[in-house]
């Protein structure tokens, strides 16, 4: 196979520096029928999140008398990737749904809503690596938009190792041809990273590289966190203007 160089003259293929995020765009409250929603772009990823609840649990037997149940469904549109993706759940989307739900559950104050459900749907309209991280960022904003009481915000970003160096927020070529891909999610509370709620890895790095990857991901997450907050503030300002 022809060797693919991902770093040329100290720059990545899309011109970014190693520690640079892709351009991010976030808009809260884009869907009328959902209790909370968010549209988010992270580079070429385009995703929508919709949150419903707290609401009655169906089927009833899933109810928990002591707290709300949280459900998360990650799904990719058939037109979201180059080769058409077969519609419907597959192993990958089931796995992403599970780890993403687990990444969000610690921030949701489930104990306030016994016998109810909080349903989070994320739809990937266009994917370009890191779609799980884009969806988590959107879901977190949609949860706040829905008025669900939260302990903080979840912010997610990946770090990859490509051509021997660590890079923030890998795009598709870096994910495909790189040596490792490490998505993270953090619980950010009062403007500080409090814990890691998702950490996955494929590929191979040294323990020291993993430590550096964590630091790099934290830096990226703090930037994304500001954009998540800005999006929520913009939504509230819009609502106030409508009321007046
Ligand atoms: P993530 O999107 O969270 O990085 P993966 O690492 O599994 O998740 O996928 C990386 C990228 O590979 C996706 O963002 C998408 O661009 C592409 N991809 C994933 N699944 C498919 C598929 N079924 N067909 C074509 N491309 C896919």
PDB file of C-alpha atoms and ligand atoms in Angstrom:
ATOM      1  CA  UNK A   1       0.000   0.000   0.000  1.00  0.00           C
ATOM      2  CA  UNK A   2       1.194   3.488  -0.796  1.00  0.00           C
ATOM      3  CA  UNK A   3       2.244   5.298   2.336  1.00  0.00           C
ATOM      4  CA  UNK A   4      -0.114   8.099   3.313  1.00  0.00           C
ATOM      5  CA  UNK A   5       1.469  11.096   5.013  1.00  0.00           C
ATOM      6  CA  UNK A   6      -0.865  12.836   7.388  1.00  0.00           C
ATOM      7  CA  UNK A   7       1.530  15.553   8.516  1.00  0.00           C
ATOM      8  CA  UNK A   8       3.221  17.655   5.852  1.00  0.00           C
ATOM      9  CA  UNK A   9       5.584  20.532   6.775  1.00  0.00           C
ATOM     10  CA  UNK A  10       4.368  20.458  10.376  1.00  0.00           C
ATOM     11  CA  UNK A  11       0.714  20.886   9.379  1.00  0.00           C
ATOM     12  CA  UNK A  12      -2.210  18.512   9.137  1.00  0.00           C
ATOM     13  CA  UNK A  13      -3.896  17.759   5.821  1.00  0.00           C
ATOM     14  CA  UNK A  14      -6.589  20.367   6.453  1.00  0.00           C
ATOM     15  CA  UNK A  15      -4.006  22.956   7.481  1.00  0.00           C
ATOM     16  CA  UNK A  16      -4.627  22.702  11.220  1.00  0.00           C
ATOM     17  CA  UNK A  17      -1.959  22.757  13.879  1.00  0.00           C
ATOM     18  CA  UNK A  18      -1.621  19.680  16.113  1.00  0.00           C
ATOM     19  CA  UNK A  19      -3.573  21.212  18.975  1.00  0.00           C
ATOM     20  CA  UNK A  20      -6.284  22.844  16.919  1.00  0.00           C
ATOM     21  CA  UNK A  21      -9.967  21.878  16.857  1.00  0.00           C
ATOM     22  CA  UNK A  22     -12.011  21.804  13.687  1.00  0.00           C
ATOM     23  CA  UNK A  23     -14.409  24.759  13.301  1.00  0.00           C
ATOM     24  CA  UNK A  24     -17.424  24.250  15.564  1.00  0.00           C
ATOM     25  CA  UNK A  25     -20.913  25.641  15.195  1.00  0.00           C
ATOM     26  CA  UNK A  26     -23.622  25.069  17.813  1.00  0.00           C
ATOM     27  CA  UNK A  27     -27.243  26.135  17.855  1.00  0.00           C
ATOM     28  CA  UNK A  28     -29.633  25.269  20.689  1.00  0.00           C
ATOM     29  CA  UNK A  29     -33.383  24.877  20.342  1.00  0.00           C
ATOM     30  CA  UNK A  30     -33.705  24.011  16.659  1.00  0.00           C
ATOM     31  CA  UNK A  31     -36.640  21.565  16.881  1.00  0.00           C
ATOM     32  CA  UNK A  32     -40.134  22.646  17.840  1.00  0.00           C
ATOM     33  CA  UNK A  33     -41.506  19.318  19.002  1.00  0.00           C
ATOM     34  CA  UNK A  34     -38.620  18.198  21.195  1.00  0.00           C
ATOM     35  CA  UNK A  35     -38.313  19.435  24.798  1.00  0.00           C
ATOM     36  CA  UNK A  36     -34.723  20.331  24.066  1.00  0.00           C
ATOM     37  CA  UNK A  37     -32.599  20.201  20.945  1.00  0.00           C
ATOM     38  CA  UNK A  38     -29.320  21.188  19.373  1.00  0.00           C
ATOM     39  CA  UNK A  39     -27.713  21.308  15.949  1.00  0.00           C
ATOM     40  CA  UNK A  40     -23.944  20.974  15.952  1.00  0.00           C
ATOM     41  CA  UNK A  41     -21.139  20.953  13.400  1.00  0.00           C
ATOM     42  CA  UNK A  42     -17.621  19.821  14.231  1.00  0.00           C
ATOM     43  CA  UNK A  43     -15.682  20.128  11.018  1.00  0.00           C
ATOM     44  CA  UNK A  44     -17.625  18.130   8.448  1.00  0.00           C
ATOM     45  CA  UNK A  45     -19.686  16.315  11.099  1.00  0.00           C
ATOM     46  CA  UNK A  46     -23.270  17.543  11.173  1.00  0.00           C
ATOM     47  CA  UNK A  47     -25.507  16.221  13.921  1.00  0.00           C
ATOM     48  CA  UNK A  48     -28.837  16.940  15.574  1.00  0.00           C
ATOM     49  CA  UNK A  49     -29.810  16.015  19.127  1.00  0.00           C
ATOM     50  CA  UNK A  50     -33.367  15.886  20.466  1.00  0.00           C
ATOM     51  CA  UNK A  51     -34.292  15.384  24.120  1.00  0.00           C
ATOM     52  CA  UNK A  52     -37.704  14.340  25.409  1.00  0.00           C
ATOM     53  CA  UNK A  53     -38.673  14.200  29.056  1.00  0.00           C
ATOM     54  CA  UNK A  54     -38.854  13.692  31.855  1.00  0.00           C
ATOM     55  CA  UNK A  55     -41.857  11.771  30.596  1.00  0.00           C
ATOM     56  CA  UNK A  56     -43.794   8.568  31.249  1.00  0.00           C
ATOM     57  CA  UNK A  57     -41.881   5.353  30.688  1.00  0.00           C
ATOM     58  CA  UNK A  58     -43.021   3.022  27.926  1.00  0.00           C
ATOM     59  CA  UNK A  59     -42.883   0.063  28.226  1.00  0.00           C
ATOM     60  CA  UNK A  60     -43.932   0.396  31.862  1.00  0.00           C
ATOM     61  CA  UNK A  61     -41.804  -2.472  33.192  1.00  0.00           C
ATOM     62  CA  UNK A  62     -38.663  -0.410  32.537  1.00  0.00           C
ATOM     63  CA  UNK A  63     -39.737   2.134  35.166  1.00  0.00           C
ATOM     64  CA  UNK A  64     -37.434   2.680  38.129  1.00  0.00           C
ATOM     65  CA  UNK A  65     -39.274   3.739  41.304  1.00  0.00           C
ATOM     66  CA  UNK A  66     -36.236   5.603  42.633  1.00  0.00           C
ATOM     67  CA  UNK A  67     -35.017   7.564  39.589  1.00  0.00           C
ATOM     68  CA  UNK A  68     -35.446   8.431  35.941  1.00  0.00           C
ATOM     69  CA  UNK A  69     -34.150   6.066  33.296  1.00  0.00           C
ATOM     70  CA  UNK A  70     -31.978   7.586  30.585  1.00  0.00           C
ATOM     71  CA  UNK A  71     -32.067   6.268  27.022  1.00  0.00           C
ATOM     72  CA  UNK A  72     -29.712   7.350  24.243  1.00  0.00           C
ATOM     73  CA  UNK A  73     -30.055   6.450  20.607  1.00  0.00           C
ATOM     74  CA  UNK A  74     -27.232   7.225  18.190  1.00  0.00           C
ATOM     75  CA  UNK A  75     -28.179   6.795  14.606  1.00  0.00           C
ATOM     76  CA  UNK A  76     -26.516   7.543  11.284  1.00  0.00           C
ATOM     77  CA  UNK A  77     -28.476   8.698   8.280  1.00  0.00           C
ATOM     78  CA  UNK A  78     -27.998   6.447   5.219  1.00  0.00           C
ATOM     79  CA  UNK A  79     -26.546   9.474   3.382  1.00  0.00           C
ATOM     80  CA  UNK A  80     -24.157  10.459   6.199  1.00  0.00           C
ATOM     81  CA  UNK A  81     -21.146   8.518   4.878  1.00  0.00           C
ATOM     82  CA  UNK A  82     -19.575   7.991   1.469  1.00  0.00           C
ATOM     83  CA  UNK A  83     -20.811   4.450   0.862  1.00  0.00           C
ATOM     84  CA  UNK A  84     -24.471   4.446   1.735  1.00  0.00           C
ATOM     85  CA  UNK A  85     -24.936   3.128   5.257  1.00  0.00           C
ATOM     86  CA  UNK A  86     -27.638   0.512   5.704  1.00  0.00           C
ATOM     87  CA  UNK A  87     -30.405   2.116   7.735  1.00  0.00           C
ATOM     88  CA  UNK A  88     -31.200   0.885  11.228  1.00  0.00           C
ATOM     89  CA  UNK A  89     -29.150  -0.072  14.269  1.00  0.00           C
ATOM     90  CA  UNK A  90     -25.932  -2.055  13.856  1.00  0.00           C
ATOM     91  CA  UNK A  91     -23.298  -3.220  16.333  1.00  0.00           C
ATOM     92  CA  UNK A  92     -21.369   0.037  16.092  1.00  0.00           C
ATOM     93  CA  UNK A  93     -24.369   2.296  16.767  1.00  0.00           C
ATOM     94  CA  UNK A  94     -25.538   0.089  19.646  1.00  0.00           C
ATOM     95  CA  UNK A  95     -22.085   0.318  21.229  1.00  0.00           C
ATOM     96  CA  UNK A  96     -21.882   4.091  20.715  1.00  0.00           C
ATOM     97  CA  UNK A  97     -25.374   4.515  22.180  1.00  0.00           C
ATOM     98  CA  UNK A  98     -24.370   2.583  25.279  1.00  0.00           C
ATOM     99  CA  UNK A  99     -21.088   4.354  26.000  1.00  0.00           C
ATOM    100  CA  UNK A 100     -22.638   7.739  25.260  1.00  0.00           C
ATOM    101  CA  UNK A 101     -25.523   7.125  27.636  1.00  0.00           C
ATOM    102  CA  UNK A 102     -23.004   6.133  30.300  1.00  0.00           C
ATOM    103  CA  UNK A 103     -21.028   9.299  29.578  1.00  0.00           C
ATOM    104  CA  UNK A 104     -24.088  11.480  30.202  1.00  0.00           C
ATOM    105  CA  UNK A 105     -25.781   9.679  33.076  1.00  0.00           C
ATOM    106  CA  UNK A 106     -23.468  10.996  35.809  1.00  0.00           C
ATOM    107  CA  UNK A 107     -24.446  14.607  35.039  1.00  0.00           C
ATOM    108  CA  UNK A 108     -28.201  14.092  34.877  1.00  0.00           C
ATOM    109  CA  UNK A 109     -29.994  14.433  38.230  1.00  0.00           C
ATOM    110  CA  UNK A 110     -32.001  11.278  37.665  1.00  0.00           C
ATOM    111  CA  UNK A 111     -33.015  10.999  41.313  1.00  0.00           C
ATOM    112  CA  UNK A 112     -35.339  14.013  40.923  1.00  0.00           C
ATOM    113  CA  UNK A 113     -37.620  12.176  38.494  1.00  0.00           C
ATOM    114  CA  UNK A 114     -38.578   8.715  39.727  1.00  0.00           C
ATOM    115  CA  UNK A 115     -40.685   6.577  37.361  1.00  0.00           C
ATOM    116  CA  UNK A 116     -39.872   8.708  34.353  1.00  0.00           C
ATOM    117  CA  UNK A 117     -37.761   8.556  31.219  1.00  0.00           C
ATOM    118  CA  UNK A 118     -35.330  10.975  29.661  1.00  0.00           C
ATOM    119  CA  UNK A 119     -34.885  10.089  26.011  1.00  0.00           C
ATOM    120  CA  UNK A 120     -32.006  11.420  23.975  1.00  0.00           C
ATOM    121  CA  UNK A 121     -31.909  10.917  20.216  1.00  0.00           C
ATOM    122  CA  UNK A 122     -28.895  11.897  18.154  1.00  0.00           C
ATOM    123  CA  UNK A 123     -28.925  11.762  14.380  1.00  0.00           C
ATOM    124  CA  UNK A 124     -25.752  11.969  12.343  1.00  0.00           C
ATOM    125  CA  UNK A 125     -26.517  13.773   9.076  1.00  0.00           C
ATOM    126  CA  UNK A 126     -22.895  13.836   7.924  1.00  0.00           C
ATOM    127  CA  UNK A 127     -19.992  11.945   9.494  1.00  0.00           C
ATOM    128  CA  UNK A 128     -16.283  12.672   9.288  1.00  0.00           C
ATOM    129  CA  UNK A 129     -14.757  10.913  12.317  1.00  0.00           C
ATOM    130  CA  UNK A 130     -15.522  11.901  15.876  1.00  0.00           C
ATOM    131  CA  UNK A 131     -19.252  11.689  15.293  1.00  0.00           C
ATOM    132  CA  UNK A 132     -19.754  10.206  18.760  1.00  0.00           C
ATOM    133  CA  UNK A 133     -17.976  13.201  20.285  1.00  0.00           C
ATOM    134  CA  UNK A 134     -20.023  15.669  18.193  1.00  0.00           C
ATOM    135  CA  UNK A 135     -23.229  13.895  19.247  1.00  0.00           C
ATOM    136  CA  UNK A 136     -22.316  13.987  22.928  1.00  0.00           C
ATOM    137  CA  UNK A 137     -21.612  17.716  22.737  1.00  0.00           C
ATOM    138  CA  UNK A 138     -24.958  18.267  21.019  1.00  0.00           C
ATOM    139  CA  UNK A 139     -26.821  16.000  23.459  1.00  0.00           C
ATOM    140  CA  UNK A 140     -25.409  17.884  26.416  1.00  0.00           C
ATOM    141  CA  UNK A 141     -26.647  21.222  25.058  1.00  0.00           C
ATOM    142  CA  UNK A 142     -30.037  19.685  24.187  1.00  0.00           C
ATOM    143  CA  UNK A 143     -30.382  18.394  27.778  1.00  0.00           C
ATOM    144  CA  UNK A 144     -29.790  21.890  29.150  1.00  0.00           C
ATOM    145  CA  UNK A 145     -32.194  23.278  26.546  1.00  0.00           C
ATOM    146  CA  UNK A 146     -34.821  20.790  27.783  1.00  0.00           C
ATOM    147  CA  UNK A 147     -34.385  22.172  31.298  1.00  0.00           C
ATOM    148  CA  UNK A 148     -33.207  18.842  32.702  1.00  0.00           C
ATOM    149  CA  UNK A 149     -31.383  19.515  36.001  1.00  0.00           C
ATOM    150  CA  UNK A 150     -27.701  18.725  35.495  1.00  0.00           C
ATOM    151  CA  UNK A 151     -24.633  18.607  37.686  1.00  0.00           C
ATOM    152  CA  UNK A 152     -22.574  20.153  34.934  1.00  0.00           C
ATOM    153  CA  UNK A 153     -21.915  19.801  31.252  1.00  0.00           C
ATOM    154  CA  UNK A 154     -20.507  16.896  29.273  1.00  0.00           C
ATOM    155  CA  UNK A 155     -17.963  17.855  26.653  1.00  0.00           C
ATOM    156  CA  UNK A 156     -16.317  15.412  24.318  1.00  0.00           C
ATOM    157  CA  UNK A 157     -13.344  15.404  21.969  1.00  0.00           C
ATOM    158  CA  UNK A 158     -10.920  12.825  20.568  1.00  0.00           C
ATOM    159  CA  UNK A 159      -7.147  12.794  20.272  1.00  0.00           C
ATOM    160  CA  UNK A 160      -5.373  10.734  17.628  1.00  0.00           C
ATOM    161  CA  UNK A 161      -1.803   9.648  17.048  1.00  0.00           C
ATOM    162  CA  UNK A 162      -0.835  10.245  13.442  1.00  0.00           C
ATOM    163  CA  UNK A 163       2.639  10.017  11.911  1.00  0.00           C
ATOM    164  CA  UNK A 164       3.955   9.625  15.454  1.00  0.00           C
ATOM    165  CA  UNK A 165       2.422  12.814  16.899  1.00  0.00           C
ATOM    166  CA  UNK A 166      -0.680  13.477  18.966  1.00  0.00           C
ATOM    167  CA  UNK A 167      -3.322  15.624  17.299  1.00  0.00           C
ATOM    168  CA  UNK A 168      -6.554  17.051  18.645  1.00  0.00           C
ATOM    169  CA  UNK A 169      -9.973  16.297  17.134  1.00  0.00           C
ATOM    170  CA  UNK A 170      -8.971  13.983  14.248  1.00  0.00           C
ATOM    171  CA  UNK A 171     -10.821  14.149  10.943  1.00  0.00           C
ATOM    172  CA  UNK A 172     -11.593  11.103   8.820  1.00  0.00           C
ATOM    173  CA  UNK A 173      -8.207  10.633   7.118  1.00  0.00           C
ATOM    174  CA  UNK A 174      -6.446  10.865  10.482  1.00  0.00           C
ATOM    175  CA  UNK A 175      -8.871   8.399  12.027  1.00  0.00           C
ATOM    176  CA  UNK A 176      -8.537   5.934   9.133  1.00  0.00           C
ATOM    177  CA  UNK A 177      -4.785   6.008   8.598  1.00  0.00           C
ATOM    178  CA  UNK A 178      -3.570   7.102  12.038  1.00  0.00           C
ATOM    179  CA  UNK A 179      -1.964   4.880  14.663  1.00  0.00           C
ATOM    180  CA  UNK A 180      -4.526   5.468  17.411  1.00  0.00           C
ATOM    181  CA  UNK A 181      -7.849   7.186  18.081  1.00  0.00           C
ATOM    182  CA  UNK A 182      -8.853   8.096  21.639  1.00  0.00           C
ATOM    183  CA  UNK A 183     -12.248   9.705  22.222  1.00  0.00           C
ATOM    184  CA  UNK A 184     -12.782  11.317  25.633  1.00  0.00           C
ATOM    185  CA  UNK A 185     -15.761  12.886  27.401  1.00  0.00           C
ATOM    186  CA  UNK A 186     -15.485  15.026  30.515  1.00  0.00           C
ATOM    187  CA  UNK A 187     -17.862  16.230  33.165  1.00  0.00           C
ATOM    188  CA  UNK A 188     -17.247  19.957  33.489  1.00  0.00           C
ATOM    189  CA  UNK A 189     -18.638  21.593  36.577  1.00  0.00           C
ATOM    190  CA  UNK A 190     -18.353  25.264  37.529  1.00  0.00           C
ATOM    191  CA  UNK A 191     -15.951  25.741  34.664  1.00  0.00           C
ATOM    192  CA  UNK A 192     -13.607  22.939  35.776  1.00  0.00           C
ATOM    193  CA  UNK A 193     -13.045  19.429  34.483  1.00  0.00           C
ATOM    194  CA  UNK A 194     -14.207  17.179  37.281  1.00  0.00           C
ATOM    195  CA  UNK A 195     -14.089  13.696  35.827  1.00  0.00           C
ATOM    196  CA  UNK A 196     -13.741  11.573  32.715  1.00  0.00           C
ATOM    197  CA  UNK A 197     -17.033   9.980  31.671  1.00  0.00           C
ATOM    198  CA  UNK A 198     -15.867   8.327  28.460  1.00  0.00           C
ATOM    199  CA  UNK A 199     -12.496   7.012  27.391  1.00  0.00           C
ATOM    200  CA  UNK A 200     -12.053   4.620  24.492  1.00  0.00           C
ATOM    201  CA  UNK A 201      -9.102   3.734  22.392  1.00  0.00           C
ATOM    202  CA  UNK A 202      -8.221   1.817  19.318  1.00  0.00           C
ATOM    203  CA  UNK A 203      -4.649   1.501  18.160  1.00  0.00           C
ATOM    204  CA  UNK A 204      -1.521   1.719  20.223  1.00  0.00           C
ATOM    205  CA  UNK A 205       0.150   4.446  22.308  1.00  0.00           C
ATOM    206  CA  UNK A 206       2.649   4.483  25.165  1.00  0.00           C
ATOM    207  CA  UNK A 207       1.489   5.239  28.694  1.00  0.00           C
ATOM    208  CA  UNK A 208       3.238   8.610  28.465  1.00  0.00           C
ATOM    209  CA  UNK A 209       1.440   9.403  25.202  1.00  0.00           C
ATOM    210  CA  UNK A 210      -1.878   8.522  26.827  1.00  0.00           C
ATOM    211  CA  UNK A 211      -1.140  11.005  29.622  1.00  0.00           C
ATOM    212  CA  UNK A 212      -0.327  13.696  27.053  1.00  0.00           C
ATOM    213  CA  UNK A 213      -3.422  12.809  25.041  1.00  0.00           C
ATOM    214  CA  UNK A 214      -5.533  13.382  28.145  1.00  0.00           C
ATOM    215  CA  UNK A 215      -4.010  16.822  28.690  1.00  0.00           C
ATOM    216  CA  UNK A 216      -4.559  17.737  25.052  1.00  0.00           C
ATOM    217  CA  UNK A 217      -8.174  16.519  25.154  1.00  0.00           C
ATOM    218  CA  UNK A 218      -8.794  18.595  28.292  1.00  0.00           C
ATOM    219  CA  UNK A 219      -7.549  21.718  26.544  1.00  0.00           C
ATOM    220  CA  UNK A 220      -9.823  21.052  23.572  1.00  0.00           C
ATOM    221  CA  UNK A 221     -12.784  20.261  25.823  1.00  0.00           C
ATOM    222  CA  UNK A 222     -12.510  23.594  27.631  1.00  0.00           C
ATOM    223  CA  UNK A 223     -12.770  25.407  24.295  1.00  0.00           C
ATOM    224  CA  UNK A 224     -15.797  23.362  23.260  1.00  0.00           C
ATOM    225  CA  UNK A 225     -17.379  23.954  26.659  1.00  0.00           C
ATOM    226  CA  UNK A 226     -17.267  27.711  26.085  1.00  0.00           C
ATOM    227  CA  UNK A 227     -19.029  27.272  22.739  1.00  0.00           C
ATOM    228  CA  UNK A 228     -21.685  25.047  24.355  1.00  0.00           C
ATOM    229  CA  UNK A 229     -22.311  27.726  26.975  1.00  0.00           C
ATOM    230  CA  UNK A 230     -22.452  30.464  24.355  1.00  0.00           C
ATOM    231  CA  UNK A 231     -25.053  28.495  22.379  1.00  0.00           C
ATOM    232  CA  UNK A 232     -27.244  28.118  25.473  1.00  0.00           C
ATOM    233  CA  UNK A 233     -26.905  31.820  26.324  1.00  0.00           C
ATOM    234  CA  UNK A 234     -27.866  32.799  22.773  1.00  0.00           C
ATOM    235  CA  UNK A 235     -30.989  30.650  23.005  1.00  0.00           C
ATOM    236  CA  UNK A 236     -32.071  32.313  26.279  1.00  0.00           C
ATOM    237  CA  UNK A 237     -31.465  35.775  24.888  1.00  0.00           C
ATOM    238  CA  UNK A 238     -33.602  34.871  21.835  1.00  0.00           C
ATOM    239  CA  UNK A 239     -36.403  33.667  24.118  1.00  0.00           C
ATOM    240  CA  UNK A 240     -36.307  36.851  26.184  1.00  0.00           C
ATOM    241  CA  UNK A 241     -36.592  38.943  23.047  1.00  0.00           C
ATOM    242  CA  UNK A 242     -39.648  36.941  21.960  1.00  0.00           C
ATOM    243  CA  UNK A 243     -41.333  37.417  25.372  1.00  0.00           C
ATOM    244  CA  UNK A 244     -40.750  41.194  25.288  1.00  0.00           C
TER     245      UNK A 244
HETATM  246  P1  LIG B   1     -16.647   8.177  15.301  1.00  0.00           P
HETATM  247  O1  LIG B   1     -17.523   8.775  14.231  1.00  0.00           O
HETATM  248  O2  LIG B   1     -17.189   8.453  16.665  1.00  0.00           O
HETATM  249  O3  LIG B   1     -15.202   8.535  15.147  1.00  0.00           O
HETATM  250  P2  LIG B   1     -15.835   5.549  14.342  1.00  0.00           P
HETATM  251  O4  LIG B   1     -14.430   5.702  14.775  1.00  0.00           O
HETATM  252  O5  LIG B   1     -16.503   4.225  14.460  1.00  0.00           O
HETATM  253  O6  LIG B   1     -16.773   6.586  15.156  1.00  0.00           O
HETATM  254  O7  LIG B   1     -16.003   6.002  12.837  1.00  0.00           O
HETATM  255  C1  LIG B   1     -15.156   6.924  12.248  1.00  0.00           C
HETATM  256  C2  LIG B   1     -15.778   7.429  10.971  1.00  0.00           C
HETATM  257  O8  LIG B   1     -15.881   6.356  10.040  1.00  0.00           O
HETATM  258  C3  LIG B   1     -17.189   7.959  11.085  1.00  0.00           C
HETATM  259  O9  LIG B   1     -17.267   9.262  11.618  1.00  0.00           O
HETATM  260  C4  LIG B   1     -17.620   7.899   9.653  1.00  0.00           C
HETATM  261  O10 LIG B   1     -17.070   8.989   8.923  1.00  0.00           O
HETATM  262  C5  LIG B   1     -16.986   6.601   9.178  1.00  0.00           C
HETATM  263  N1  LIG B   1     -17.954   5.494   9.266  1.00  0.00           N
HETATM  264  C6  LIG B   1     -18.464   4.931  10.358  1.00  0.00           C
HETATM  265  N2  LIG B   1     -19.359   3.957  10.063  1.00  0.00           N
HETATM  266  C7  LIG B   1     -19.410   3.896   8.721  1.00  0.00           C
HETATM  267  C8  LIG B   1     -20.137   3.092   7.781  1.00  0.00           C
HETATM  268  N3  LIG B   1     -21.028   2.170   8.172  1.00  0.00           N
HETATM  269  N4  LIG B   1     -19.894   3.306   6.469  1.00  0.00           N
HETATM  270  C9  LIG B   1     -19.009   4.223   6.052  1.00  0.00           C
HETATM  271  N5  LIG B   1     -18.306   5.014   6.892  1.00  0.00           N
HETATM  272  C10 LIG B   1     -18.494   4.873   8.202  1.00  0.00           C
END
